[in-house]
Amino acid sequence: MSEIEKIVEFAKNELKISLNNTQIAQFNGFLRLFLETNSHMNLSSFNDEKSIIKKHFIDSIYSAKWVDFANKKIVDLGSGGGFPAIPLAILFPNAQFTLIDSTTKKCLFLEKVINELELKNVRVLNKRIEELDDQLRDQFDLVTARALKELRILLELSIPYLKVGGLFLSYKGAHAKAEIKDASQAFVKLKCSLIDSFEYSLSNYDDFRALLLIRKDSMTPTKYPRSYPTILKKPL
């Protein structure tokens, strides 16, 4: 079984989604572009197909076991090499994705991926998260962030951009429970709550992962997010 076939199998068996030929070609194209670029740009510490498919591609779409992305408006924070947004955008062509990253060369890579794969449902903004336009506040059904900052920092960066009732999907690792505890005051101040968490492993007995589902319960106070140096120096 090829590495791309593993995605097809996972989507069919775990997500109950049958990929069409266009989607399979897009996953192949993204893998090719990622490997080519990763050889001279630090997109990932993994440089072999098997690890990239399992630890990036499949991990990115795992959330679709519990969250419906169809027809949703999603913003992905700190998109980097395109995870989780690009695999999810391939999987859900009727959803709209906005990718945010402050590193210009990574944004140029993402633009190349979007153009070559003809992803009509994806756009890229080369900006710092806390400096996004006010027009984006309260605009999104879902916010995603993977392998970024600790939860109490991520909450302040993500919650302002959700609609009331929208969900922040935080992809976490082994320290998820400790981060939830540390973020107790952030939940209160940002008017959001943890409504569910799902634990999974990408292989037997290792690669522990957690997906946290956090709901925006009411409007975020306008003073958030603060400047990034302030967020880091005095996290909520």
XYZ file of C-alpha atoms in Angstrom:
236
model
C 0.000 0.000 0.000
C 1.375 3.407 -0.966
C 1.483 6.242 1.539
C -1.262 8.155 -0.294
C -3.418 4.996 -0.276
C -3.200 5.113 3.513
C -4.958 8.491 3.447
C -7.640 7.104 1.135
C -8.146 4.142 3.461
C -8.212 6.306 6.599
C -10.738 8.683 5.065
C -12.984 5.813 4.004
C -12.777 3.702 7.159
C -12.466 6.322 9.898
C -14.108 9.434 8.431
C -16.632 7.709 6.152
C -15.493 9.916 3.262
C -14.693 8.481 -0.171
C -12.031 10.529 -1.915
C -12.478 11.206 -5.620
C -9.701 11.213 -8.215
C -9.239 14.981 -7.959
C -8.730 14.804 -4.193
C -6.290 11.901 -4.485
C -4.321 13.853 -7.082
C -4.305 16.898 -4.778
C -2.955 14.855 -1.865
C -0.256 13.463 -4.171
C 0.572 16.954 -5.383
C 0.769 18.381 -1.882
C 3.067 15.556 -0.770
C 5.353 16.177 -3.761
C 5.500 19.940 -3.188
C 6.038 19.493 0.534
C 8.934 17.060 0.053
C 10.551 19.281 -2.593
C 10.303 22.414 -0.450
C 11.220 20.723 2.814
C 14.575 19.766 1.296
C 15.657 23.424 1.404
C 13.176 25.054 3.782
C 12.492 23.951 7.349
C 8.833 23.020 7.056
C 9.168 19.832 9.119
C 11.794 17.764 10.898
C 10.440 14.732 9.012
C 11.667 14.215 5.465
C 10.340 10.771 4.552
C 6.928 10.047 3.035
C 5.822 7.587 5.712
C 6.377 9.992 8.613
C 4.938 13.004 6.799
C 1.769 11.137 5.813
C 1.187 9.769 9.305
C 2.365 12.623 11.507
C 1.148 15.522 9.360
C -1.455 14.487 6.771
C -3.436 11.949 8.795
C -3.027 13.879 12.048
C -4.452 16.953 10.313
C -7.626 15.235 9.112
C -8.150 13.181 12.298
C -10.307 16.003 13.656
C -12.946 15.238 11.013
C -13.911 12.198 13.103
C -15.544 14.565 15.579
C -16.049 17.899 13.817
C -18.084 18.652 10.697
C -16.100 21.017 8.451
C -18.579 20.932 5.575
C -19.707 24.407 4.450
C -17.888 26.026 7.378
C -15.744 29.168 7.363
C -12.376 28.318 8.951
C -9.272 30.273 9.885
C -6.032 28.373 10.529
C -3.514 30.139 12.763
C 0.224 29.724 12.235
C -0.288 27.562 9.153
C 3.432 27.014 8.492
C 3.755 24.118 6.056
C -0.016 23.925 5.620
C -1.170 21.712 8.471
C -3.924 21.070 9.308
C -5.552 23.434 6.788
C -4.407 22.099 3.397
C -5.363 18.435 3.998
C -8.693 19.579 5.447
C -9.291 21.899 2.490
C -8.706 18.985 0.100
C -11.072 16.823 2.132
C -13.784 19.512 2.315
C -13.832 21.515 -0.944
C -17.112 23.194 0.064
C -15.538 24.761 3.191
C -13.672 28.091 3.083
C -10.194 28.291 4.622
C -8.128 31.357 5.545
C -4.503 30.527 6.377
C -2.506 32.909 8.590
C 1.273 32.941 8.899
C 3.784 35.685 9.636
C 6.671 34.110 7.692
C 6.723 35.344 4.106
C 8.577 32.368 2.612
C 6.072 29.946 4.122
C 3.192 32.007 2.756
C 4.801 31.895 -0.695
C 5.003 28.109 -0.390
C 1.323 27.949 0.602
C 0.382 30.158 -2.360
C 2.281 27.795 -4.663
C 0.406 24.823 -3.213
C -2.942 26.573 -3.639
C -2.187 27.492 -7.250
C -0.760 24.153 -8.369
C -3.481 22.121 -6.632
C -6.168 24.579 -7.822
C -7.624 24.903 -4.334
C -10.381 27.433 -4.908
C -11.459 27.324 -1.263
C -8.202 28.571 0.300
C -6.581 31.987 0.760
C -3.400 33.025 2.592
C -2.744 36.118 4.709
C 0.873 36.982 5.512
C 0.242 38.595 8.900
C 0.810 38.189 12.603
C -2.264 36.704 14.264
C -2.731 39.485 16.807
C -2.532 42.092 14.036
C -5.379 40.750 11.918
C -7.924 43.255 10.677
C -10.867 43.956 12.959
C -13.146 42.932 10.084
C -12.137 39.326 10.787
C -13.393 39.415 14.374
C -16.448 37.250 15.049
C -16.381 35.956 11.453
C -15.430 32.274 11.596
C -17.265 29.060 12.446
C -14.025 27.277 13.312
C -10.468 28.224 14.263
C -7.688 25.648 14.025
C -4.173 25.695 15.446
C -1.672 22.845 15.439
C 1.755 22.667 17.079
C 1.738 26.356 17.933
C 1.740 27.877 21.448
C 0.477 26.804 24.867
C -3.276 26.856 25.288
C -3.681 29.986 27.417
C -1.798 31.979 24.753
C -3.671 30.328 21.886
C -7.038 31.138 23.430
C -6.343 34.858 23.357
C -5.144 34.642 19.754
C -8.057 32.545 18.498
C -11.297 33.227 20.366
C -11.781 36.852 19.165
C -12.125 35.641 15.558
C -14.869 33.089 16.212
C -18.564 33.694 15.891
C -20.438 33.219 19.161
C -21.050 29.487 19.341
C -18.069 28.770 17.072
C -15.373 26.251 17.965
C -11.627 26.525 18.435
C -9.918 23.224 17.543
C -6.609 23.018 19.360
C -4.363 20.128 18.287
C -2.298 19.176 21.325
C 0.152 16.551 22.546
C 1.011 14.873 25.815
C 0.698 18.024 27.957
C -2.892 18.818 27.009
C -4.381 18.255 30.481
C -1.793 20.476 32.165
C -2.371 23.214 29.589
C -6.121 23.081 30.185
C -5.546 23.552 33.905
C -3.140 26.466 33.341
C -5.691 28.143 31.058
C -8.511 28.239 33.623
C -8.453 32.044 33.944
C -8.163 32.515 30.193
C -11.397 30.564 29.697
C -13.188 32.924 32.075
C -11.753 36.186 30.741
C -12.250 35.278 27.089
C -15.778 33.920 27.695
C -15.203 30.469 26.268
C -15.368 26.913 27.547
C -13.900 23.479 26.878
C -16.822 21.378 25.653
C -14.947 18.197 24.711
C -11.550 16.623 24.248
C -10.538 13.566 22.283
C -7.403 11.514 22.810
C -5.881 9.419 20.042
C -2.621 7.876 18.889
C -1.173 7.850 15.397
C 0.333 4.412 16.014
C 0.285 1.812 18.739
C 1.261 3.109 22.168
C 3.024 6.268 21.063
C 2.424 9.576 19.296
C -0.171 10.622 21.851
C -2.454 13.385 20.588
C -5.398 15.341 21.942
C -7.932 17.459 20.117
C -9.548 20.111 22.302
C -12.917 21.581 21.298
C -13.436 25.022 22.820
C -16.628 27.002 22.298
C -16.956 30.785 22.229
C -19.859 31.362 24.611
C -20.329 35.129 24.210
C -18.672 38.178 22.672
C -14.961 38.565 23.421
C -14.027 41.773 25.282
C -12.601 44.207 22.714
C -9.296 44.576 24.584
C -8.317 41.083 23.401
C -6.079 40.107 21.786
C -3.429 42.300 23.386
C -0.051 42.932 21.762
C 1.963 39.759 21.327
C 4.812 40.789 23.695
C 2.182 41.459 26.371
C 0.491 38.110 25.751
C 3.812 36.322 26.197
C 4.889 38.357 29.210
C 1.547 38.242 31.015
C -0.529 35.328 29.696
C -4.082 35.173 30.992
